[in-house]
Coordinates of C-alpha atoms in Angstrom, one line a residue:
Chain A
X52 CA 8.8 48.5 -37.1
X53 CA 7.0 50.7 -34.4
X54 CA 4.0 48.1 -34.2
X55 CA 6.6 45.0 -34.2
X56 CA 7.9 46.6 -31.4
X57 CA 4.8 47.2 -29.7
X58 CA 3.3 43.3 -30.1
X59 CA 6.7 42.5 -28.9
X60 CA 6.5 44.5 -25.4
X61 CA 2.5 43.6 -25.6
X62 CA 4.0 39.7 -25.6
X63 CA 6.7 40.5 -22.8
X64 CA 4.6 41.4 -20.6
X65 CA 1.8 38.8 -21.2
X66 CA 4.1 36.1 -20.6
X67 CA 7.0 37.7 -19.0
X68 CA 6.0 39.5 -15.8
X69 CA 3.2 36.3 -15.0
X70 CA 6.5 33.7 -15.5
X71 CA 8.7 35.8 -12.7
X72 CA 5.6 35.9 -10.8
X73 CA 4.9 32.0 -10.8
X74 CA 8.8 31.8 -9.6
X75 CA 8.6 34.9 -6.7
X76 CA 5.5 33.0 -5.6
X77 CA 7.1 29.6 -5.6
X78 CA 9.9 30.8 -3.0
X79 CA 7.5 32.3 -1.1
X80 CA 5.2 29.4 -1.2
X81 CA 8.2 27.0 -0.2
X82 CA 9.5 29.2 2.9
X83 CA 6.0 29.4 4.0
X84 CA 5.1 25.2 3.7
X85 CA 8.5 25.0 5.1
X86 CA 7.2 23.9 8.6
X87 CA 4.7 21.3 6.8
X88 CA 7.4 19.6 4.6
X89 CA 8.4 17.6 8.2
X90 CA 5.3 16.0 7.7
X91 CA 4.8 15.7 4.0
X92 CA 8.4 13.8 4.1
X93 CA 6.7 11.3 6.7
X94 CA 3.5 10.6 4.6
X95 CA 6.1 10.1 1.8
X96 CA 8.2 7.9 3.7
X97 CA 5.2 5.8 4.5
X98 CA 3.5 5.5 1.3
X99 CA 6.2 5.7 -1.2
X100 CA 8.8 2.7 -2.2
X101 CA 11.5 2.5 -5.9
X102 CA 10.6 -1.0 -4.8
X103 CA 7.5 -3.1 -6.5
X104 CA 5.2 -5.1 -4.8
X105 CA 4.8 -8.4 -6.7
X106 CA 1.6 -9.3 -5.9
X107 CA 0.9 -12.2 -7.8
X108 CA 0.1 -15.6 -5.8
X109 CA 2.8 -17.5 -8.7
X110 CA 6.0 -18.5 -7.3
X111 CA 9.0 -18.9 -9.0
X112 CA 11.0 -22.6 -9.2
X113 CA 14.7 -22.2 -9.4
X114 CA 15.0 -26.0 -8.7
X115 CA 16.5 -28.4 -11.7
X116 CA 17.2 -32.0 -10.2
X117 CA 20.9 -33.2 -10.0
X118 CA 22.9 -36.1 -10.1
X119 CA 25.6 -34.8 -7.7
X120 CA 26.9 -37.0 -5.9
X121 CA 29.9 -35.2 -4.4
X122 CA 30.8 -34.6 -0.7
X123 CA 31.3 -31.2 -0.9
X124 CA 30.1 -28.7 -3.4
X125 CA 31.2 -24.6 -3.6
X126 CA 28.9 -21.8 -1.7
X127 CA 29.5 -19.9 -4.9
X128 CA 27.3 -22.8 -7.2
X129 CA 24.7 -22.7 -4.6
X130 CA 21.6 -20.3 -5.6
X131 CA 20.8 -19.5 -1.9
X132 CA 16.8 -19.4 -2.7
X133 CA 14.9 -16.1 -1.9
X134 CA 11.7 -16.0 0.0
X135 CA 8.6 -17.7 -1.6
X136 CA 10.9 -19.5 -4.3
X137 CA 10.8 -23.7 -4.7
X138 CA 14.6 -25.1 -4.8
X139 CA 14.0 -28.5 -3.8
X140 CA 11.3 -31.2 -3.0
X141 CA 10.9 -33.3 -0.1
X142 CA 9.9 -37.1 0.2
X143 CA 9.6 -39.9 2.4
X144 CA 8.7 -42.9 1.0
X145 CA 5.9 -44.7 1.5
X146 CA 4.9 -42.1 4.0
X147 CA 2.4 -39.8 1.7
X148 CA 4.8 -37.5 1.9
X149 CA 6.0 -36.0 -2.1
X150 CA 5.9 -32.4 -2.1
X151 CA 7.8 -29.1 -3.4
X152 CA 10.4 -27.3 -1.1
X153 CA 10.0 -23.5 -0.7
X154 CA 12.1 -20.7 1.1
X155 CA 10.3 -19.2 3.4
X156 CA 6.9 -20.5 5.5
X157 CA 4.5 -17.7 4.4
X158 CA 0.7 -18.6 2.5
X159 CA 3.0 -18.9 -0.8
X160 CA 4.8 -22.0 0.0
X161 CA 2.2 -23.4 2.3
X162 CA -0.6 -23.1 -0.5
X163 CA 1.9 -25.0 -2.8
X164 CA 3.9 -27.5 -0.4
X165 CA 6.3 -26.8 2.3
X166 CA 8.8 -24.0 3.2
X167 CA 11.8 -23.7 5.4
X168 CA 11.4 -20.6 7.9
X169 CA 13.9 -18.5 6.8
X170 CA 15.1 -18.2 9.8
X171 CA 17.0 -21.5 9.9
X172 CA 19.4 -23.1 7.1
X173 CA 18.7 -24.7 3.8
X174 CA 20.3 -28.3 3.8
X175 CA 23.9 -28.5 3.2
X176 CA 24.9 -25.8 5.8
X177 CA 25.7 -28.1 8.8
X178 CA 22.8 -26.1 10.5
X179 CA 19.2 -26.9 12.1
X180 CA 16.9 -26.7 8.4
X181 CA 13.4 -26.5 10.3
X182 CA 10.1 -27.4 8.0
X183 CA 6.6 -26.1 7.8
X184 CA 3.7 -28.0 6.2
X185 CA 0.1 -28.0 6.6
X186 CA -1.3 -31.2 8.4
X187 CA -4.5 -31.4 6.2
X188 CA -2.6 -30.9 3.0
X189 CA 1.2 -31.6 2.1
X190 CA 2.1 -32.5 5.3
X191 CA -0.4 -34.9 6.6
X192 CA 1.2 -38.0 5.5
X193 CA 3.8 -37.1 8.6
X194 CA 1.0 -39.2 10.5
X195 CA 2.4 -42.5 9.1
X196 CA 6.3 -41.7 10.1
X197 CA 8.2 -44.1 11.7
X198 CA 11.5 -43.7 13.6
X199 CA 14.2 -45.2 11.1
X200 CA 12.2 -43.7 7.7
X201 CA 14.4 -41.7 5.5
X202 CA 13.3 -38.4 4.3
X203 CA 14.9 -37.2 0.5
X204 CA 15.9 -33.4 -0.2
X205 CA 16.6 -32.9 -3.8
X206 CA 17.9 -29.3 -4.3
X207 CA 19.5 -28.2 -7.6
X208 CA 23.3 -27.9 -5.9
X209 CA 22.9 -31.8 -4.3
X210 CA 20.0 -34.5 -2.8
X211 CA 20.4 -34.9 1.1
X212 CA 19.2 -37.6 3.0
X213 CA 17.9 -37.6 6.8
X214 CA 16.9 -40.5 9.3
X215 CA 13.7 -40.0 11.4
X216 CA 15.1 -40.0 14.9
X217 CA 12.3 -39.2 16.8
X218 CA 8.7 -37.9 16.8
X219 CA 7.0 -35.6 19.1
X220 CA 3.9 -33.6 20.3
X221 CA 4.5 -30.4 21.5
X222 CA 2.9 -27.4 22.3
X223 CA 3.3 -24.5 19.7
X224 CA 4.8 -22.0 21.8
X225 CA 7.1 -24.8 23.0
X226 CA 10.6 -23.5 23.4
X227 CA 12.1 -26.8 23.5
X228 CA 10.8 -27.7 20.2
X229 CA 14.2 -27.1 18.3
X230 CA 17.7 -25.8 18.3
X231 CA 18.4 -23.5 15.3
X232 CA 22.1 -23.1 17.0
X233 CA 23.3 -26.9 16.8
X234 CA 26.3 -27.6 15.6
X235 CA 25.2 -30.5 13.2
X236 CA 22.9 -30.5 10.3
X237 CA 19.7 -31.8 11.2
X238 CA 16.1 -31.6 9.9
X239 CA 12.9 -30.8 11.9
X240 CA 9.5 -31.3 10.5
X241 CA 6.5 -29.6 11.9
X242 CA 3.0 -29.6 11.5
X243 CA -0.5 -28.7 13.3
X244 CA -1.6 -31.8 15.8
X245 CA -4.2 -33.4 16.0
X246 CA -4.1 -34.4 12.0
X247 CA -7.2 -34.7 9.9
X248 CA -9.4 -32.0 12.3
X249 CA -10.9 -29.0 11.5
X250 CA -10.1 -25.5 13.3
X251 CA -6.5 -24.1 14.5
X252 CA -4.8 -26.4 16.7
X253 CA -2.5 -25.6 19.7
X254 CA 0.0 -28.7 19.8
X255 CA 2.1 -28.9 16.9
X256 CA 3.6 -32.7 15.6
X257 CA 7.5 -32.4 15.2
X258 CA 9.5 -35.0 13.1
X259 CA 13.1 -34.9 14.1
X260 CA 15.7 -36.3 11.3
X261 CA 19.7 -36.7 11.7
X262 CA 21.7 -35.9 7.9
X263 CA 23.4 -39.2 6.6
X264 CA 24.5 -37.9 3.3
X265 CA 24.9 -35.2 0.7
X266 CA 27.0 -32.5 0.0
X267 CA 28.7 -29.9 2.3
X268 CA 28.3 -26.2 1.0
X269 CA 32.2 -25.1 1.6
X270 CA 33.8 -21.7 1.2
X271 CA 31.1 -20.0 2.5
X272 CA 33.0 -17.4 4.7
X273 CA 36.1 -16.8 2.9
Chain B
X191 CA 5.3 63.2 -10.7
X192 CA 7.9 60.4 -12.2
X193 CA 9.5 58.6 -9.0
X194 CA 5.5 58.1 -7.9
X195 CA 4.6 56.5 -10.7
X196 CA 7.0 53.9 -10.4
X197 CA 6.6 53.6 -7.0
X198 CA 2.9 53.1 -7.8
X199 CA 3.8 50.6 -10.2
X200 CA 6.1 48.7 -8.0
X201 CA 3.0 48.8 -5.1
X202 CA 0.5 47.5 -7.9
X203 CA 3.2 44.7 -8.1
X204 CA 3.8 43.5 -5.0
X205 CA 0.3 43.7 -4.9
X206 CA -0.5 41.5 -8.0
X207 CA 2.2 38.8 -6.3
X208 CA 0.7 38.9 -3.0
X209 CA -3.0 38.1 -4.8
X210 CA -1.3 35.4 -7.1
X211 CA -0.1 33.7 -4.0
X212 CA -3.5 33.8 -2.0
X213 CA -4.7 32.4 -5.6
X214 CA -2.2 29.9 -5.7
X215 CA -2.5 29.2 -2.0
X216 CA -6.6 29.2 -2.3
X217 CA -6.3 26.5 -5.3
X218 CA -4.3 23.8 -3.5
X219 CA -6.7 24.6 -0.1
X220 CA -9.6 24.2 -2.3
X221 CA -8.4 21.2 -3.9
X222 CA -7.3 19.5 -0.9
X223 CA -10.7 20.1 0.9
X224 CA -13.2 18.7 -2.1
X225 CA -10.3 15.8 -2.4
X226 CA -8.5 14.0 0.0
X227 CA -10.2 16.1 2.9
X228 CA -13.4 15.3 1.9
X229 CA -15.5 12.4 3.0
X230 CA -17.6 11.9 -0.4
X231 CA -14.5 12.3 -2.4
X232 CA -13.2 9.0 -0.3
X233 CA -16.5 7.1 -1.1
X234 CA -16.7 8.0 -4.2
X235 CA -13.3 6.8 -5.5
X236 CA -13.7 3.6 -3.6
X237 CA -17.3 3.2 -5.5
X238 CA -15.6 4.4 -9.0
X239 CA -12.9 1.6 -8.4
X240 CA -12.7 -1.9 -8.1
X241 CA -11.8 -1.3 -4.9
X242 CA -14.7 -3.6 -3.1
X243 CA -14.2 -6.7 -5.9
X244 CA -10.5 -6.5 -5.5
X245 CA -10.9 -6.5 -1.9
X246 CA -12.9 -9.3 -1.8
X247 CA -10.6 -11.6 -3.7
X248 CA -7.9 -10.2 -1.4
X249 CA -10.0 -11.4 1.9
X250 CA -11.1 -14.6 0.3
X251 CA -7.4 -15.2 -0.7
X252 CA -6.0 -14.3 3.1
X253 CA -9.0 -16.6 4.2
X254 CA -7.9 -19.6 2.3
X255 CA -4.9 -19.6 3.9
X256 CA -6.2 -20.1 7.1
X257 CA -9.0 -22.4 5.9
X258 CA -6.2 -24.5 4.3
X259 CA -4.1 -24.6 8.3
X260 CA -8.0 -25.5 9.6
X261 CA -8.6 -28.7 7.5
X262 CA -11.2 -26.9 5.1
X263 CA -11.5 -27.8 1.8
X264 CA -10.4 -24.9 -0.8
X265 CA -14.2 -24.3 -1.9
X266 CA -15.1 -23.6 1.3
X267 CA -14.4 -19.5 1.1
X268 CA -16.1 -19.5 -2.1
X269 CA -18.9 -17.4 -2.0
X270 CA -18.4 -16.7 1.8
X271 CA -17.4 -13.3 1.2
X272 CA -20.4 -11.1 1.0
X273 CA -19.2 -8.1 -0.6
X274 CA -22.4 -6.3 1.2
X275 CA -21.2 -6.9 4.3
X276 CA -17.7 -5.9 3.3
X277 CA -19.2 -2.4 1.9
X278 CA -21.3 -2.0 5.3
X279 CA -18.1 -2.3 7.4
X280 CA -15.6 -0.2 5.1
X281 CA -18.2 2.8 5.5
X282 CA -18.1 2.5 8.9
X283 CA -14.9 2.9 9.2
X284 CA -14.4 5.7 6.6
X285 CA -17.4 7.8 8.8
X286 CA -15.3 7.3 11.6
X287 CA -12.5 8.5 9.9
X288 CA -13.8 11.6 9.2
X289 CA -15.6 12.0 12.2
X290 CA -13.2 12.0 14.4
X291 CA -14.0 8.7 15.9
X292 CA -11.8 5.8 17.2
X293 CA -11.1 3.9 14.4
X294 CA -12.7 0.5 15.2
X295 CA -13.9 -2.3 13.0
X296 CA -17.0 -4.7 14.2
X297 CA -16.8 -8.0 12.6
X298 CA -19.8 -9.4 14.7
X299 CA -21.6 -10.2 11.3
X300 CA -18.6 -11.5 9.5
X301 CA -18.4 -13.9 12.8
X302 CA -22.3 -15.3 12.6
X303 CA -21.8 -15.8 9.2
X304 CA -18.8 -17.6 9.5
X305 CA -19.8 -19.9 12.6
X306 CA -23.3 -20.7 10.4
X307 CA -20.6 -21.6 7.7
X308 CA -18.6 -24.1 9.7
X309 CA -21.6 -25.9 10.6
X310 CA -23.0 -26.7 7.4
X311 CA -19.8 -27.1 6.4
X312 CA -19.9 -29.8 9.3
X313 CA -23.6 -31.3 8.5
X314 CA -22.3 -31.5 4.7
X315 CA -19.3 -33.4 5.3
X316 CA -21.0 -35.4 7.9
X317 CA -18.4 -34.8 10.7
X318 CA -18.8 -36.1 14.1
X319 CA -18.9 -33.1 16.5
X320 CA -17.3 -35.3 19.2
X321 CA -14.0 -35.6 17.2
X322 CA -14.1 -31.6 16.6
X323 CA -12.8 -29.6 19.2
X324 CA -14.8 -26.2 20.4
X325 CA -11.0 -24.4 21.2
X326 CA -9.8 -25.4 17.9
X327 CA -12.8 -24.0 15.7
X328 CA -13.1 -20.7 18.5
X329 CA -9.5 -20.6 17.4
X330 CA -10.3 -20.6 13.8
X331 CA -13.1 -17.8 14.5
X332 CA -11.3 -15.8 16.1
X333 CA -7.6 -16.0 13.3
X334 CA -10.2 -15.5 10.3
X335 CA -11.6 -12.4 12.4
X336 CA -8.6 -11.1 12.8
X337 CA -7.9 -11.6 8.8
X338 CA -11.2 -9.9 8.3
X339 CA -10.6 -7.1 10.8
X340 CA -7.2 -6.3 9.2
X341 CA -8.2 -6.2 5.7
X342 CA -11.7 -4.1 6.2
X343 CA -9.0 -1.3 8.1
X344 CA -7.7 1.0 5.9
X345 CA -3.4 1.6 6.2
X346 CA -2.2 4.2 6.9
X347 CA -5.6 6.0 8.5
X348 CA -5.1 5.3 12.3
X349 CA -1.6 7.3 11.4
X350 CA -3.2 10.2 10.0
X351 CA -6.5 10.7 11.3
X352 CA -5.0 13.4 14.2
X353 CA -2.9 15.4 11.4
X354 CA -6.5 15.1 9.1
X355 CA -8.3 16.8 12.1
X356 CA -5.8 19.1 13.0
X357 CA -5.4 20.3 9.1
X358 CA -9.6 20.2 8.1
X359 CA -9.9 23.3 11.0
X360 CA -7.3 25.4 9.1
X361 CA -8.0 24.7 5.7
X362 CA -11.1 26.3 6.2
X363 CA -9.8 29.6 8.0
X364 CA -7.1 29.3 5.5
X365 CA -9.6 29.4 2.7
X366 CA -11.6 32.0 4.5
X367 CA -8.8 34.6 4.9
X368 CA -7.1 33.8 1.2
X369 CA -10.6 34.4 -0.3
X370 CA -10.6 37.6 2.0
X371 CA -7.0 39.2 0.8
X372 CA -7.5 38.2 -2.9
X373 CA -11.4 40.1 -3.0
X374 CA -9.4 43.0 -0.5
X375 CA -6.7 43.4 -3.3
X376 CA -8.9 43.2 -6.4
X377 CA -11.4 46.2 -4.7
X378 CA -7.8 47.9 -4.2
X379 CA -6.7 47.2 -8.0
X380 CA -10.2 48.7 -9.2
X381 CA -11.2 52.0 -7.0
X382 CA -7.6 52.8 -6.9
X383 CA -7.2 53.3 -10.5
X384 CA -9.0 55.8 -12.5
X385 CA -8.0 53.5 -15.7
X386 CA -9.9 50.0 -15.4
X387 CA -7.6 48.7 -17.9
X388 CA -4.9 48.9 -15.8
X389 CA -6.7 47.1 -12.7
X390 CA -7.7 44.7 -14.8
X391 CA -4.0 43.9 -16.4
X392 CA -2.5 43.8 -12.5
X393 CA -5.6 40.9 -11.4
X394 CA -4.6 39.5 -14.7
X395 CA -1.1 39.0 -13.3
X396 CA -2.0 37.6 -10.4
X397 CA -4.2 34.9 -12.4
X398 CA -2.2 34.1 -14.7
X399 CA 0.8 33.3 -12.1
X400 CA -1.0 31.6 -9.9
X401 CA -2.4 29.3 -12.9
X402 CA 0.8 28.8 -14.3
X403 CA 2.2 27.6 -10.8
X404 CA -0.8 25.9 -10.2
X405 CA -0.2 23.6 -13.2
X406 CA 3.2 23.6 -12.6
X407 CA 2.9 21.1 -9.7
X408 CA 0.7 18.5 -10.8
X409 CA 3.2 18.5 -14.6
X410 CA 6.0 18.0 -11.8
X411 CA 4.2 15.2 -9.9
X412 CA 2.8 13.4 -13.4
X413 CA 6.5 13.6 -14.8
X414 CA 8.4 12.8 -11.4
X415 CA 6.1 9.1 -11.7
X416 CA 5.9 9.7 -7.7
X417 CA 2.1 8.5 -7.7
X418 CA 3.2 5.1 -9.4
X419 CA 5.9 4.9 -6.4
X420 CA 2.9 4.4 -4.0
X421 CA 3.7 0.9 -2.5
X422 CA 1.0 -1.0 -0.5
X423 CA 1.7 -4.4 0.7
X424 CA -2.5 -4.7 0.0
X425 CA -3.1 -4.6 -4.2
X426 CA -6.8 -3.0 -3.7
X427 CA -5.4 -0.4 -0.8
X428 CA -2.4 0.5 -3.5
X429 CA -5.0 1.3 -6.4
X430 CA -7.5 3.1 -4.2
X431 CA -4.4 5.5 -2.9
X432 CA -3.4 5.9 -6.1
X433 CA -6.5 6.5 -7.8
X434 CA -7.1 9.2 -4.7
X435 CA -3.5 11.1 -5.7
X436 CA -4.6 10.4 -9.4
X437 CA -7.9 12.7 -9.2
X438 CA -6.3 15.0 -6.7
X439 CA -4.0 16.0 -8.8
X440 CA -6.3 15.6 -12.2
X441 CA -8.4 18.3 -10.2
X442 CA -5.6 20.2 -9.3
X443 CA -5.1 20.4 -13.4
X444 CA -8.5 21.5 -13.8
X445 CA -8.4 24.5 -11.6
X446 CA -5.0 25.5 -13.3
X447 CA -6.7 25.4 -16.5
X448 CA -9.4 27.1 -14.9
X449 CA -7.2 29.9 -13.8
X450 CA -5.4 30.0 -17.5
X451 CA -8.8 30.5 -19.0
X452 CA -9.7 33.5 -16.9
X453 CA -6.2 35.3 -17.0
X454 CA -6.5 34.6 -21.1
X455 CA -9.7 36.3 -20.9
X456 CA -8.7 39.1 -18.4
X457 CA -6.0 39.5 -20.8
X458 CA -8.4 40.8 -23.9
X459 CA -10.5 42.5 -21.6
X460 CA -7.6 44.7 -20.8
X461 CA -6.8 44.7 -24.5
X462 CA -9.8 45.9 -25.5
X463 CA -10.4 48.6 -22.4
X464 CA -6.6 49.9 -23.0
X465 CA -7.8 50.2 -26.8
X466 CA -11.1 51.7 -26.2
X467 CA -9.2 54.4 -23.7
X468 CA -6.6 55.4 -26.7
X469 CA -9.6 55.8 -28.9

């Protein structure tokens, strides 16, 4: 009994009086680092996210083709595409022009075919929908465009078609290039000008294209 | 006779905590200057990872982009990337880190190599050099620099290169003066007692806390999955941080178990002193 008791206190204060210890030195150590946490919270606001980086160059395709031909069709069946996902393609006949639709204008959709800047509309909202496309790659086809050609949108909620009004060669800081404020839907095309030439070009080649049919998006603001 | 005792006991206390705090204190200075502080440790973790290769790929990757808005074919960056080039100009820029220097990159090589590029690129394809315009391909040069200049720079280090300087100073007079108290307190614990055993349990104290608070934190961080949180928009810069927090903390672990192993041992010292005294 007498030695149980004596491993027993021999235990306690093996374990015991290091264990308070670790905790009265924790305290301590935290009032002291106090001053530093200011900037151990910034280094961890920097550096740390719950949110992944995908970082895979694959892109997802939430487009399925559709036979809708209605004039309207419900905000609430549209999947309003996030950035770097394909939702529609984009042709114009005869033209060279047959190429995937993307969200977004970043090295994703330009690698694969042509993205909408995201900062404009996606066809349907009665908006400006303005369209990025390499001129050596999906895009150079937009050479052969005539005023009068119609270019096809097929998106999963409806297929839109737009008449080539007008073409023009503008410088890329141009501030007259486009209108993403006007009132009805309309579809601008742009690429790098000169076509078929190597290096970064300063004028940019803008296709400008009125709507003539496909559906409305409606109930988007109730 | 009784009350001094325990007031002795209580002193020996306080002083076993304040030596288990420089301990502590002294582990996570140490471990932050042979780690993250240190400019080996930095080149060494890039070397041990995949770091270059991955970056590499990245750069080729951003450059195809650019090659594919210039009108080059997609083989073009193929091979371009000379990963000794790419080593070269990360060093550089890690030396200036610790050094204290303005954090510059110099692509001048990465330049010449890509103008030499473009025209056999040009003399392959058989291009007329009349159609191709100087302001577009200077244009190119200079985007794809940019690319290159971005990429070789390290996030994050232009933020923290002031608070690195300011914090490598004290982390030395830190060590210097924890070092100092924790020797100060053991030469206390032993000439103050006429019983080693007894010195020998309070330093054992002091270990043994500091070890199990030392271990305590890494346990915490490993658990928490905070290193995995570490978000990069760069996939080579996200691995080479984490792989830095990763052997911090892995060394962090070591000491602890380092400090465990001593306490253990000062533990049957005592033991066998206290024993040898009742004898």
């Amino acid at each position: 009994m007498k030695k149980k008791n004596k491993i027993h206190k021999n235990v306690k204060k093996f374990l015991i009086v290091p264990v308070i210890m670790s905790a009265a030195i924790c305290l301590i150590s935290a009032a002291i680092a106090f001053p530093l946490l200011s900037d151990a919270a910034a280094l961890s606001n920097l550096l740390l996210s719950d949110k992944q980086v995908d970082y895979s160059k694959s892109f997802e395709n939430i487009f399925v083709p559709t036979t809708n031909d209605e004039d309207t069709v419900d905000a609430s069946d549209v999947e309003f595409p996030s950035v770097d996902k394909q939702f529609g393609e984009l042709k114009i006949k005869n033209r060279n022009v047959n190429t995937k639709l993307f969200f977004g204008d970043g090295s994703i959709p330009l690698q694969n075919g042509v993205g909408v800047y995201a900062g404009s509309f996606i066809p349907g909202y009665g908006k400006t929908i303005l369209v990025a496309g390499h001129n050596n790659t999906f895009f150079n086809g937009l050479k052969n465009v005539k005023n009068g050609d119609i270019i096809s949108i097929a998106t999963s909620y409806g297929n839109y078609k737009y008449k080539i009004r007008d073409t023009k060669i503008l410088n890329a800081d141009s501030k007259k290039a486009y209108d993403l404020n006007k009132k009805e839907e309309n579809l601008i095309l742009y690429t790098c000008y000169p076509f078929d030439t190597l290096g970064l070009t300063e004028k940019r080649f803008f296709v400008y294209a009125d709507k003539i049919s496909g559906p409305k998006i409606v109930g988007l603001y109730e | 006779m009784f009350k001094n005792e325990k007031a002795t006991t209580v002193m020996y206390l306080i002083l076993s905590l304040i030596m288990g705090l420089c301990i502590f204190a002294c582990s996570i200075f140490a471990t932050l200057k042979f780690t993250i502080f240190s400019p080996n440790f930095l080149s060494d973790t890039i070397n041990s990872t995949s770091y270059y290769k991955d970056l590499c790929a990245e750069l080729k990757d951003d450059l195809v982009n650019i090659g594919d808005a210039s009108g080059l074919d997609k083989n073009f960056f193929d091979d371009f990337v000379d990963e000794v080039i790419v080593r070269k100009d990360v060093q550089y820029y890690v030396n200036d880190f610790y050094a204290g220097e303005k954090l510059k990159v110099n692509p001048s090589e990465f330049q010449k190599t890509l103008r030499t590029a473009i025209d056999k690129y040009i003399n392959r394809k058989g291009l007329d050099r009349k159609t191709i315009s100087d302001k577009a391909i200077n244009g190119f040069i200079k985007e794809a620099t940019d690319i290159y200049v971005s990429d070789i720079e390290i996030t994050y280090f232009p933020q923290i290169q002031k608070s690195y300087l300011k914090y490598d100073t004290r982390l030395n007079i830190l060590m210097a003066v924890t070092i100092a108290v924790i020797i100060a307190i053991t030469l206390i614990f032993i000439f103050t007692n006429k019983w080693k055993h007894i010195a020998v349990r309070y330093i054992y104290y002091a270990t043994a806390s500091a070890g199990l608070l030392t271990l305590l934190l890494p346990i915490i961080v490993f658990l928490s999955g905070v290193i995995g949180k570490i978000t990069i928009i760069s996939r080579s810069l996200n691995d080479l941080y984490t792989a830095c927090f990763n052997s911090m903390f892995y060394a962090l672990i070591f000491i602890a178990a380092t400090l465990v192993v001593i306490s253990a041992f000062l533990w049957i010292i005592h033991n066998k002193m206290r024993r040898g005294v009742a004898n």
